[in-house]
Amino acid sequence: MQDAHDAPGDAPDDAFHVFDTTLRDGAQREGINLSVADKLTIARHLDDFGVGFIEGGWPGANPRDTEFFRRAREEIDFKHARLVAFGATRKAGVRAEDDPQVAALLAAETPVVCLVAKSHDRHVELALRTTLDENLAMVRDTVSYLRGQGRRVFVDCEHFFDGYYANPAYAKQVVGAAHEAGAEVVVLCDTNGGMLPAHVQAVVRTVLADTGARLGIHAQDDTGCAVANTLAAVDAGATHVQCTANGYGERVGNSNLFPVVAALEIKYGKRVLPAGGLEEMTRISHAIAEVVNLTPSTHQPYVGVSAFAHKAGLHASAIKVDPDLYQHIDPARVGNTMRMLVSDMAGRASIELKGRELGIDLGDDRELVGRVVERVKERELAGYTYEAADASFELLLREELQKGEEGRAPRYYRVESWRAIVEDRPDGTHANEATVKLWAKGERLVATAEGNGPVN
């Protein structure tokens, strides 16, 4: 087990925490069902990225999470991250050292434990069915016990913002109890995701001043403000952010790790990743999406394939002069690339830049560029589209380049016909066959081949 006070590898300063909860809160998204092997793979990706803490799940709550912690200890040598076990404070009326789920947290052998505690008075009375004083004792006892066992302890104050608006004095008492018992960070959770940035900022600033605790933020995205709420909390003094890769999570999701980290590193100038981590962000985002079997969002900030894609001719004209005129950062800083989209909105600059992207220098041939622009517009009017079909556009471009005095490109072959046959057999196997007939150099050629699928 890592020493609770030793930072592994090339880790940023402990003064600011990036805490990832993809394996716990992110796994609660509809459509995600992670195996132990999936969780181990994602943990490796997150460690490669350089987050400071990886919350692996709730040991003792289900066999999968318990097995994950056992295998993670044996199979992963974390270079940057500390593994975190998640669980609840002791049950009402039970000593922390006698509570089986607290024992399961210790059995996970992680250097850090993150406890969830009720901070909304109605939740204490209706969900826990105990008194407000007993809830405070549950927080104090569990934190103190785990600290005595050598664990670093973070406390998630569930439903904190709603609880604060209902009963601010009690919500702050929960924060104070955790802090005084030895919790290193007390995390204010917008569990229902209903807060807005101005509300978050005002509450965090007040709680920080009134309790003196080190505060973190955990924001759900039900108002579409999770990233903004996270950064608002940072503006107010929070030094611990909880996020999930690609914003995965319960209902509509959590604060998205990647735009939060990019904002902290690029916009705020905070070093929260090891050297070189930020340039791996796009790759890590897509790799995790592949593991969870969800198509990456093309329009996700920073890492989406459309994040630095330009379609309008006006934009292309400016980018030809200086890419920064229509981009807020150099996409290479986050491992992404600029893309030019060809469509009927394209002008000469779009065509020239796209040609350069494809390795074709159109030089100053204004006549050629003009022909390509007109052909694209004619084809799109007929229903074709090129913005997601680079190969088709390259063929069109090369055809225009090859046109001779006769005004048409040479044709080296003519397709007569093609067909693909897929057979489903009773034993569950498949047979796939394709036949192509074409003419080349005056000779008719027929070719047949088998593959492992119709696309192959």
CSV table of C-alpha atoms in Angstrom, one decimal:
chain,number,residue,atom,x,y,z
A,1,MET,CA,0.0,0.0,0.0
A,2,GLN,CA,1.2,3.5,-0.8
A,3,ASP,CA,2.2,5.6,2.2
A,4,ALA,CA,-0.7,7.9,2.9
A,5,HIS,CA,1.6,10.9,2.8
A,6,ASP,CA,3.8,10.0,-0.1
A,7,ALA,CA,3.0,11.5,-3.6
A,8,PRO,CA,3.7,8.8,-6.2
A,9,GLY,CA,5.9,9.7,-9.2
A,10,ASP,CA,5.8,13.0,-10.9
A,11,ALA,CA,2.7,14.4,-9.1
A,12,PRO,CA,1.7,18.0,-8.9
A,13,ASP,CA,1.7,19.8,-5.6
A,14,ASP,CA,-0.9,18.5,-3.1
A,15,ALA,CA,-2.2,22.0,-2.6
A,16,PHE,CA,-4.8,21.4,-5.4
A,17,HIS,CA,-6.5,18.0,-6.0
A,18,VAL,CA,-8.0,16.6,-9.1
A,19,PHE,CA,-10.1,13.7,-7.9
A,20,ASP,CA,-11.7,11.4,-10.5
A,21,THR,CA,-14.8,9.4,-9.7
A,22,THR,CA,-15.4,7.8,-13.1
A,23,LEU,CA,-15.2,4.2,-11.6
A,24,ARG,CA,-17.8,5.0,-8.9
A,25,ASP,CA,-20.1,7.9,-9.8
A,26,GLY,CA,-19.4,7.7,-13.6
A,27,ALA,CA,-20.3,4.0,-13.6
A,28,GLN,CA,-23.8,5.0,-12.5
A,29,ARG,CA,-24.6,6.4,-15.9
A,30,GLU,CA,-27.4,4.6,-17.8
A,31,GLY,CA,-25.8,2.3,-20.4
A,32,ILE,CA,-22.5,1.8,-18.6
A,33,ASN,CA,-21.8,-1.6,-17.0
A,34,LEU,CA,-18.1,-2.0,-16.2
A,35,SER,CA,-16.4,-5.3,-15.5
A,36,VAL,CA,-13.4,-5.5,-13.2
A,37,ALA,CA,-11.2,-5.7,-16.2
A,38,ASP,CA,-12.8,-2.5,-17.6
A,39,LYS,CA,-12.3,-0.7,-14.3
A,40,LEU,CA,-8.6,-1.7,-14.2
A,41,THR,CA,-8.1,-0.5,-17.8
A,42,ILE,CA,-9.8,2.9,-17.0
A,43,ALA,CA,-7.7,3.3,-13.8
A,44,ARG,CA,-4.5,2.9,-15.9
A,45,HIS,CA,-5.7,5.5,-18.4
A,46,LEU,CA,-6.5,7.9,-15.6
A,47,ASP,CA,-3.2,7.3,-14.0
A,48,ASP,CA,-1.4,7.9,-17.3
A,49,PHE,CA,-3.4,11.2,-17.6
A,50,GLY,CA,-2.1,12.2,-14.2
A,51,VAL,CA,-5.1,12.8,-11.9
A,52,GLY,CA,-4.2,12.9,-8.3
A,53,PHE,CA,-6.9,10.6,-6.9
A,54,ILE,CA,-8.9,7.7,-8.5
A,55,GLU,CA,-12.1,6.7,-6.6
A,56,GLY,CA,-12.4,3.0,-7.4
A,57,GLY,CA,-15.8,2.2,-6.0
A,58,TRP,CA,-17.5,1.0,-2.8
A,59,PRO,CA,-15.7,-2.0,-1.3
A,60,GLY,CA,-18.1,-4.4,0.4
A,61,ALA,CA,-21.1,-3.0,-1.4
A,62,ASN,CA,-20.8,-5.5,-4.3
A,63,PRO,CA,-18.4,-8.3,-5.2
A,64,ARG,CA,-17.1,-6.4,-8.3
A,65,ASP,CA,-15.8,-3.4,-6.4
A,66,THR,CA,-14.2,-5.6,-3.7
A,67,GLU,CA,-12.5,-7.6,-6.4
A,68,PHE,CA,-11.4,-4.4,-8.2
A,69,PHE,CA,-9.5,-3.2,-5.1
A,70,ARG,CA,-7.8,-6.6,-4.6
A,71,ARG,CA,-6.6,-6.7,-8.2
A,72,ALA,CA,-5.6,-3.1,-8.4
A,73,ARG,CA,-3.3,-3.6,-5.4
A,74,GLU,CA,-1.7,-6.5,-7.2
A,75,GLU,CA,-1.8,-5.4,-10.9
A,76,ILE,CA,-1.4,-1.6,-11.0
A,77,ASP,CA,1.7,0.3,-10.0
A,78,PHE,CA,0.3,3.8,-9.9
A,79,LYS,CA,2.7,6.4,-11.2
A,80,HIS,CA,0.7,9.5,-10.3
A,81,ALA,CA,-2.7,8.7,-8.7
A,82,ARG,CA,-3.6,7.5,-5.2
A,83,LEU,CA,-6.4,5.0,-5.1
A,84,VAL,CA,-9.5,5.9,-3.1
A,85,ALA,CA,-12.1,3.7,-1.5
A,86,PHE,CA,-15.6,5.1,-1.1
A,87,GLY,CA,-18.1,4.4,1.6
A,88,ALA,CA,-20.5,5.8,4.2
A,89,THR,CA,-20.1,6.9,7.7
A,90,ARG,CA,-20.9,4.3,10.4
A,91,LYS,CA,-24.5,3.3,11.0
A,92,ALA,CA,-26.6,5.0,13.7
A,93,GLY,CA,-26.0,3.4,17.1
A,94,VAL,CA,-23.0,1.4,16.0
A,95,ARG,CA,-19.4,2.0,16.9
A,96,ALA,CA,-17.2,2.8,13.8
A,97,GLU,CA,-14.8,-0.1,14.7
A,98,ASP,CA,-17.8,-2.5,14.8
A,99,ASP,CA,-19.4,-1.4,11.5
A,100,PRO,CA,-18.8,-4.0,8.7
A,101,GLN,CA,-18.8,-1.5,5.9
A,102,VAL,CA,-16.2,0.6,7.7
A,103,ALA,CA,-14.1,-2.6,8.1
A,104,ALA,CA,-14.5,-3.2,4.3
A,105,LEU,CA,-13.1,0.3,3.6
A,106,LEU,CA,-10.0,-0.6,5.7
A,107,ALA,CA,-9.8,-4.0,3.9
A,108,ALA,CA,-9.5,-2.3,0.6
A,109,GLU,CA,-6.0,-1.1,1.8
A,110,THR,CA,-6.2,2.2,-0.1
A,111,PRO,CA,-4.2,5.2,1.2
A,112,VAL,CA,-7.3,7.4,1.0
A,113,VAL,CA,-10.9,6.9,2.0
A,114,CYS,CA,-13.8,9.1,0.9
A,115,LEU,CA,-16.8,9.0,3.2
A,116,VAL,CA,-20.3,10.2,2.2
A,117,ALA,CA,-22.2,12.0,4.9
A,118,LYS,CA,-25.6,13.5,5.1
A,119,SER,CA,-25.6,17.3,5.4
A,120,HIS,CA,-29.3,18.0,4.6
A,121,ASP,CA,-31.4,17.9,7.8
A,122,ARG,CA,-34.4,16.3,6.1
A,123,HIS,CA,-32.2,13.5,4.7
A,124,VAL,CA,-30.9,12.8,8.1
A,125,GLU,CA,-34.3,12.5,9.6
A,126,LEU,CA,-36.1,10.8,6.7
A,127,ALA,CA,-33.4,8.7,5.0
A,128,LEU,CA,-31.1,7.8,7.9
A,129,ARG,CA,-34.0,7.9,10.4
A,130,THR,CA,-31.8,9.3,13.1
A,131,THR,CA,-31.3,12.6,15.0
A,132,LEU,CA,-29.3,15.5,13.8
A,133,ASP,CA,-26.9,15.1,16.7
A,134,GLU,CA,-26.4,11.4,16.1
A,135,ASN,CA,-25.5,12.2,12.4
A,136,LEU,CA,-22.8,14.6,13.6
A,137,ALA,CA,-21.5,11.9,15.9
A,138,MET,CA,-21.5,9.4,13.0
A,139,VAL,CA,-19.3,11.8,11.0
A,140,ARG,CA,-16.9,12.5,13.8
A,141,ASP,CA,-16.5,8.9,14.9
A,142,THR,CA,-15.9,7.5,11.5
A,143,VAL,CA,-13.4,10.1,10.4
A,144,SER,CA,-11.5,9.9,13.7
A,145,TYR,CA,-11.4,6.1,13.5
A,146,LEU,CA,-10.1,5.9,10.0
A,147,ARG,CA,-7.6,8.6,10.7
A,148,GLY,CA,-6.4,6.6,13.6
A,149,GLN,CA,-5.9,3.6,11.2
A,150,GLY,CA,-3.5,5.7,9.1
A,151,ARG,CA,-5.9,6.7,6.3
A,152,ARG,CA,-6.2,10.1,4.7
A,153,VAL,CA,-10.0,10.9,4.8
A,154,PHE,CA,-12.1,13.1,2.6
A,155,VAL,CA,-15.8,13.6,3.4
A,156,ASP,CA,-18.5,14.2,0.7
A,157,CYS,CA,-21.3,16.2,2.2
A,158,GLU,CA,-24.2,14.8,0.2
A,159,HIS,CA,-27.0,17.3,-0.9
A,160,PHE,CA,-25.0,20.0,0.7
A,161,PHE,CA,-26.3,23.0,-1.3
A,162,ASP,CA,-29.9,22.0,-0.9
A,163,GLY,CA,-29.3,21.4,2.7
A,164,TYR,CA,-27.6,24.7,3.1
A,165,TYR,CA,-30.5,26.6,1.7
A,166,ALA,CA,-32.9,24.7,4.0
A,167,ASN,CA,-30.8,24.9,7.2
A,168,PRO,CA,-27.5,26.6,6.7
A,169,ALA,CA,-26.5,26.3,10.4
A,170,TYR,CA,-26.8,22.5,10.4
A,171,ALA,CA,-25.1,22.1,7.0
A,172,LYS,CA,-22.1,24.0,8.3
A,173,GLN,CA,-22.1,21.9,11.5
A,174,VAL,CA,-21.6,18.8,9.4
A,175,VAL,CA,-18.6,20.5,7.6
A,176,GLY,CA,-17.2,21.5,11.0
A,177,ALA,CA,-17.6,18.1,12.5
A,178,ALA,CA,-15.7,16.4,9.6
A,179,HIS,CA,-13.0,19.1,9.7
A,180,GLU,CA,-12.5,19.0,13.4
A,181,ALA,CA,-12.3,15.1,13.4
A,182,GLY,CA,-9.4,15.2,10.9
A,183,ALA,CA,-11.0,15.1,7.4
A,184,GLU,CA,-8.4,16.6,5.1
A,185,VAL,CA,-11.0,17.8,2.6
A,186,VAL,CA,-14.7,18.4,3.0
A,187,VAL,CA,-16.5,18.2,-0.3
A,188,LEU,CA,-19.6,20.2,-0.9
A,189,CYS,CA,-21.9,18.2,-3.2
A,190,ASP,CA,-24.6,19.5,-5.5
A,191,THR,CA,-26.1,16.0,-5.6
A,192,ASN,CA,-29.3,17.0,-7.3
A,193,GLY,CA,-27.4,19.2,-9.8
A,194,GLY,CA,-29.8,22.1,-9.4
A,195,MET,CA,-27.3,24.9,-8.5
A,196,LEU,CA,-26.1,27.8,-10.7
A,197,PRO,CA,-22.6,29.2,-10.6
A,198,ALA,CA,-23.4,32.4,-8.7
A,199,HIS,CA,-25.1,30.3,-5.9
A,200,VAL,CA,-22.2,27.9,-5.7
A,201,GLN,CA,-19.7,30.6,-5.5
A,202,ALA,CA,-21.5,32.5,-2.7
A,203,VAL,CA,-22.1,29.4,-0.6
A,204,VAL,CA,-18.5,28.1,-0.9
A,205,ARG,CA,-17.1,31.5,0.0
A,206,THR,CA,-19.3,31.7,3.1
A,207,VAL,CA,-18.7,28.1,4.3
A,208,LEU,CA,-14.9,28.5,3.8
A,209,ALA,CA,-14.9,31.7,5.9
A,210,ASP,CA,-17.2,30.3,8.6
A,211,THR,CA,-15.6,26.8,9.1
A,212,GLY,CA,-11.9,27.2,8.0
A,213,ALA,CA,-12.1,23.7,6.4
A,214,ARG,CA,-10.4,22.8,3.2
A,215,LEU,CA,-13.2,22.6,0.7
A,216,GLY,CA,-13.9,20.6,-2.4
A,217,ILE,CA,-16.7,20.6,-5.0
A,218,HIS,CA,-18.7,17.8,-6.5
A,219,ALA,CA,-21.2,19.0,-9.1
A,220,GLN,CA,-23.9,17.1,-11.1
A,221,ASP,CA,-24.9,18.5,-14.5
A,222,ASP,CA,-28.7,18.6,-14.3
A,223,THR,CA,-28.7,22.4,-15.1
A,224,GLY,CA,-25.9,22.0,-17.7
A,225,CYS,CA,-23.7,24.0,-15.3
A,226,ALA,CA,-21.5,21.3,-13.7
A,227,VAL,CA,-18.2,22.5,-15.2
A,228,ALA,CA,-19.2,26.2,-14.6
A,229,ASN,CA,-20.2,25.4,-11.0
A,230,THR,CA,-16.9,23.5,-10.4
A,231,LEU,CA,-14.9,26.5,-11.6
A,232,ALA,CA,-17.1,28.9,-9.6
A,233,ALA,CA,-16.2,26.9,-6.5
A,234,VAL,CA,-12.5,27.2,-7.4
A,235,ASP,CA,-12.9,30.9,-7.7
A,236,ALA,CA,-14.4,31.0,-4.2
A,237,GLY,CA,-11.6,29.0,-2.7
A,238,ALA,CA,-12.2,25.3,-3.2
A,239,THR,CA,-8.9,23.4,-3.8
A,240,HIS,CA,-10.3,20.0,-4.6
A,241,VAL,CA,-12.5,19.2,-7.7
A,242,GLN,CA,-14.3,15.9,-8.2
A,243,CYS,CA,-15.1,15.0,-11.9
A,244,THR,CA,-15.7,12.1,-14.2
A,245,ALA,CA,-14.2,11.3,-17.6
A,246,ASN,CA,-16.3,12.7,-20.4
A,247,GLY,CA,-18.9,13.8,-17.8
A,248,TYR,CA,-20.3,10.3,-17.2
A,249,GLY,CA,-22.6,9.9,-14.3
A,250,GLU,CA,-26.0,9.6,-12.7
A,251,ARG,CA,-28.9,11.1,-14.8
A,252,VAL,CA,-27.3,13.6,-17.2
A,253,GLY,CA,-23.9,13.2,-15.6
A,254,ASN,CA,-21.1,14.9,-13.6
A,255,SER,CA,-18.7,17.7,-14.0
A,256,ASN,CA,-16.5,16.7,-17.0
A,257,LEU,CA,-12.9,16.0,-16.0
A,258,PHE,CA,-11.4,17.2,-19.3
A,259,PRO,CA,-12.7,20.7,-19.7
A,260,VAL,CA,-12.2,21.3,-15.9
A,261,VAL,CA,-8.6,20.2,-16.1
A,262,ALA,CA,-8.0,22.2,-19.3
A,263,ALA,CA,-9.5,25.3,-17.7
A,264,LEU,CA,-7.4,24.9,-14.6
A,265,GLU,CA,-4.1,24.3,-16.5
A,266,ILE,CA,-4.6,26.7,-19.4
A,267,LYS,CA,-7.0,29.4,-18.2
A,268,TYR,CA,-6.1,29.5,-14.5
A,269,GLY,CA,-2.4,28.6,-14.8
A,270,LYS,CA,-2.6,25.9,-12.1
A,271,ARG,CA,-0.3,22.9,-12.4
A,272,VAL,CA,-2.7,20.0,-11.7
A,273,LEU,CA,-1.2,17.4,-14.1
A,274,PRO,CA,2.3,16.0,-14.4
A,275,ALA,CA,4.4,17.3,-17.3
A,276,GLY,CA,3.0,16.1,-20.7
A,277,GLY,CA,-0.4,15.1,-19.2
A,278,LEU,CA,-2.4,17.7,-20.9
A,279,GLU,CA,-1.2,16.7,-24.4
A,280,GLU,CA,-2.6,13.2,-23.7
A,281,MET,CA,-6.1,14.5,-22.9
A,282,THR,CA,-7.8,13.8,-26.3
A,283,ARG,CA,-6.3,10.3,-26.5
A,284,ILE,CA,-7.3,9.5,-22.9
A,285,SER,CA,-10.9,10.7,-23.4
A,286,HIS,CA,-11.4,8.6,-26.5
A,287,ALA,CA,-9.7,5.6,-25.0
A,288,ILE,CA,-12.1,5.6,-22.0
A,289,ALA,CA,-15.1,6.1,-24.2
A,290,GLU,CA,-14.0,2.9,-26.1
A,291,VAL,CA,-13.8,0.9,-22.8
A,292,VAL,CA,-17.3,2.0,-21.7
A,293,ASN,CA,-18.6,1.3,-25.3
A,294,LEU,CA,-20.0,4.8,-25.8
A,295,THR,CA,-19.3,6.8,-28.9
A,296,PRO,CA,-17.2,9.9,-28.0
A,297,SER,CA,-19.2,13.1,-28.2
A,298,THR,CA,-17.9,14.9,-31.3
A,299,HIS,CA,-18.8,18.3,-29.8
A,300,GLN,CA,-17.2,17.9,-26.4
A,301,PRO,CA,-15.0,20.9,-25.5
A,302,TYR,CA,-11.3,20.5,-26.1
A,303,VAL,CA,-11.3,16.8,-27.0
A,304,GLY,CA,-14.2,16.4,-29.4
A,305,VAL,CA,-13.3,15.9,-33.1
A,306,SER,CA,-15.4,19.0,-33.8
A,307,ALA,CA,-13.8,21.1,-31.1
A,308,PHE,CA,-11.5,22.7,-33.6
A,309,ALA,CA,-13.4,22.1,-36.8
A,310,HIS,CA,-14.2,25.1,-39.1
A,311,LYS,CA,-16.9,25.1,-41.7
A,312,ALA,CA,-17.8,28.8,-42.5
A,313,GLY,CA,-15.8,30.4,-45.3
A,314,LEU,CA,-15.4,33.6,-43.3
A,315,HIS,CA,-13.7,31.6,-40.5
A,316,ALA,CA,-11.4,29.8,-43.0
A,317,SER,CA,-10.3,33.1,-44.6
A,318,ALA,CA,-9.3,34.4,-41.1
A,319,ILE,CA,-7.6,31.1,-40.1
A,320,LYS,CA,-5.5,31.2,-43.3
A,321,VAL,CA,-4.0,34.4,-42.0
A,322,ASP,CA,-3.8,33.3,-38.3
A,323,PRO,CA,-5.4,30.2,-36.7
A,324,ASP,CA,-5.8,32.1,-33.4
A,325,LEU,CA,-8.3,34.4,-34.9
A,326,TYR,CA,-11.0,31.7,-34.6
A,327,GLN,CA,-9.5,29.3,-31.9
A,328,HIS,CA,-9.2,30.0,-28.2
A,329,ILE,CA,-6.1,27.7,-27.9
A,330,ASP,CA,-3.8,25.8,-30.0
A,331,PRO,CA,-5.5,22.3,-30.3
A,332,ALA,CA,-2.1,20.6,-30.0
A,333,ARG,CA,-2.0,21.7,-26.3
A,334,VAL,CA,-4.7,19.1,-25.5
A,335,GLY,CA,-3.7,16.5,-28.1
A,336,ASN,CA,-6.3,17.5,-30.7
A,337,THR,CA,-6.1,18.9,-34.2
A,338,MET,CA,-7.6,21.6,-36.3
A,339,ARG,CA,-9.9,20.4,-39.1
A,340,MET,CA,-11.3,22.2,-42.1
A,341,LEU,CA,-14.8,21.1,-43.2
A,342,VAL,CA,-15.7,21.3,-46.9
A,343,SER,CA,-19.3,22.1,-47.7
A,344,ASP,CA,-21.4,24.5,-49.8
A,345,MET,CA,-20.4,27.2,-47.2
A,346,ALA,CA,-16.8,26.8,-48.2
A,347,GLY,CA,-14.9,29.6,-50.0
A,348,ARG,CA,-11.5,29.6,-51.6
A,349,ALA,CA,-9.6,29.6,-48.3
A,350,SER,CA,-11.5,26.5,-47.0
A,351,ILE,CA,-10.5,24.6,-50.2
A,352,GLU,CA,-6.9,25.7,-50.0
A,353,LEU,CA,-6.5,24.8,-46.3
A,354,LYS,CA,-8.3,21.5,-46.7
A,355,GLY,CA,-6.0,20.6,-49.7
A,356,ARG,CA,-3.0,21.4,-47.5
A,357,GLU,CA,-4.4,19.2,-44.7
A,358,LEU,CA,-4.7,16.4,-47.3
A,359,GLY,CA,-1.1,17.0,-48.5
A,360,ILE,CA,-2.1,18.7,-51.7
A,361,ASP,CA,-0.7,22.1,-52.3
A,362,LEU,CA,-3.0,24.1,-54.6
A,363,GLY,CA,-0.5,27.0,-54.8
A,364,ASP,CA,-1.9,30.1,-56.3
A,365,ASP,CA,-4.0,28.3,-59.0
A,366,ARG,CA,-7.1,30.5,-58.5
A,367,GLU,CA,-8.8,28.9,-61.5
A,368,LEU,CA,-8.4,25.4,-60.1
A,369,VAL,CA,-9.6,26.4,-56.6
A,370,GLY,CA,-12.6,28.2,-58.2
A,371,ARG,CA,-13.6,25.0,-60.1
A,372,VAL,CA,-13.4,22.9,-56.9
A,373,VAL,CA,-15.6,25.4,-55.0
A,374,GLU,CA,-18.2,25.3,-57.7
A,375,ARG,CA,-18.2,21.6,-58.0
A,376,VAL,CA,-18.6,21.2,-54.2
A,377,LYS,CA,-21.6,23.6,-54.3
A,378,GLU,CA,-23.2,21.8,-57.2
A,379,ARG,CA,-22.7,18.4,-55.6
A,380,GLU,CA,-24.1,19.5,-52.2
A,381,LEU,CA,-27.1,21.0,-54.0
A,382,ALA,CA,-27.7,17.5,-55.5
A,383,GLY,CA,-27.6,16.0,-52.0
A,384,TYR,CA,-24.0,15.0,-51.5
A,385,THR,CA,-22.0,16.0,-48.5
A,386,TYR,CA,-18.2,16.3,-48.0
A,387,GLU,CA,-17.7,17.6,-44.5
A,388,ALA,CA,-17.4,14.1,-43.1
A,389,ALA,CA,-16.0,12.5,-46.3
A,390,ASP,CA,-12.4,13.6,-46.7
A,391,ALA,CA,-11.6,10.7,-49.1
A,392,SER,CA,-14.5,11.7,-51.4
A,393,PHE,CA,-13.3,15.3,-51.4
A,394,GLU,CA,-9.7,14.2,-52.1
A,395,LEU,CA,-10.9,12.2,-55.1
A,396,LEU,CA,-12.8,15.3,-56.4
A,397,LEU,CA,-9.8,17.5,-55.8
A,398,ARG,CA,-7.4,15.1,-57.6
A,399,GLU,CA,-9.8,14.7,-60.5
A,400,GLU,CA,-9.8,18.5,-61.0
A,401,LEU,CA,-6.0,18.5,-60.7
A,402,GLN,CA,-5.7,15.9,-63.5
A,403,LYS,CA,-8.0,17.5,-66.0
A,404,GLY,CA,-6.2,18.1,-69.3
A,405,GLU,CA,-7.0,20.1,-72.4
A,406,GLU,CA,-10.2,18.1,-72.9
A,407,GLY,CA,-11.5,19.3,-69.6
A,408,ARG,CA,-11.9,15.9,-68.0
A,409,ALA,CA,-9.7,13.7,-65.9
A,410,PRO,CA,-8.3,10.5,-67.4
A,411,ARG,CA,-10.2,7.3,-66.4
A,412,TYR,CA,-8.0,4.2,-65.7
A,413,TYR,CA,-10.8,1.8,-65.1
A,414,ARG,CA,-14.6,1.4,-65.3
A,415,VAL,CA,-16.6,-0.6,-62.8
A,416,GLU,CA,-19.2,-2.8,-64.4
A,417,SER,CA,-20.7,-4.1,-61.2
A,418,TRP,CA,-20.1,-5.3,-57.6
A,419,ARG,CA,-22.0,-7.3,-55.1
A,420,ALA,CA,-21.5,-8.7,-51.5
A,421,ILE,CA,-23.2,-11.8,-50.2
A,422,VAL,CA,-23.6,-12.6,-46.5
A,423,GLU,CA,-24.6,-16.1,-45.4
A,424,ASP,CA,-25.9,-16.9,-41.9
A,425,ARG,CA,-25.4,-20.6,-41.2
A,426,PRO,CA,-27.3,-22.7,-38.6
A,427,ASP,CA,-24.2,-23.2,-36.5
A,428,GLY,CA,-23.9,-19.5,-35.9
A,429,THR,CA,-21.0,-18.9,-38.3
A,430,HIS,CA,-21.1,-16.6,-41.3
A,431,ALA,CA,-19.8,-16.8,-44.9
A,432,ASN,CA,-19.1,-13.5,-46.6
A,433,GLU,CA,-18.1,-13.1,-50.3
A,434,ALA,CA,-17.7,-10.1,-52.6
A,435,THR,CA,-17.4,-10.0,-56.4
A,436,VAL,CA,-16.2,-7.1,-58.4
A,437,LYS,CA,-16.3,-6.8,-62.2
A,438,LEU,CA,-14.4,-4.0,-64.0
A,439,TRP,CA,-12.7,-3.0,-67.2
A,440,ALA,CA,-9.1,-1.8,-67.3
A,441,LYS,CA,-6.8,-1.4,-70.3
A,442,GLY,CA,-9.5,-2.9,-72.6
A,443,GLU,CA,-9.6,-6.1,-70.5
A,444,ARG,CA,-12.6,-7.3,-68.5
A,445,LEU,CA,-11.5,-8.4,-64.9
A,446,VAL,CA,-13.6,-10.4,-62.5
A,447,ALA,CA,-12.4,-10.9,-58.9
A,448,THR,CA,-14.0,-12.8,-56.1
A,449,ALA,CA,-12.8,-12.9,-52.4
A,450,GLU,CA,-14.0,-14.0,-49.0
A,451,GLY,CA,-13.8,-12.0,-45.8
A,452,ASN,CA,-14.8,-12.1,-42.1
A,453,GLY,CA,-17.7,-9.7,-42.7
A,454,PRO,CA,-19.5,-7.6,-45.4
A,455,VAL,CA,-17.3,-4.6,-44.8
A,456,ASN,CA,-14.1,-6.6,-44.9
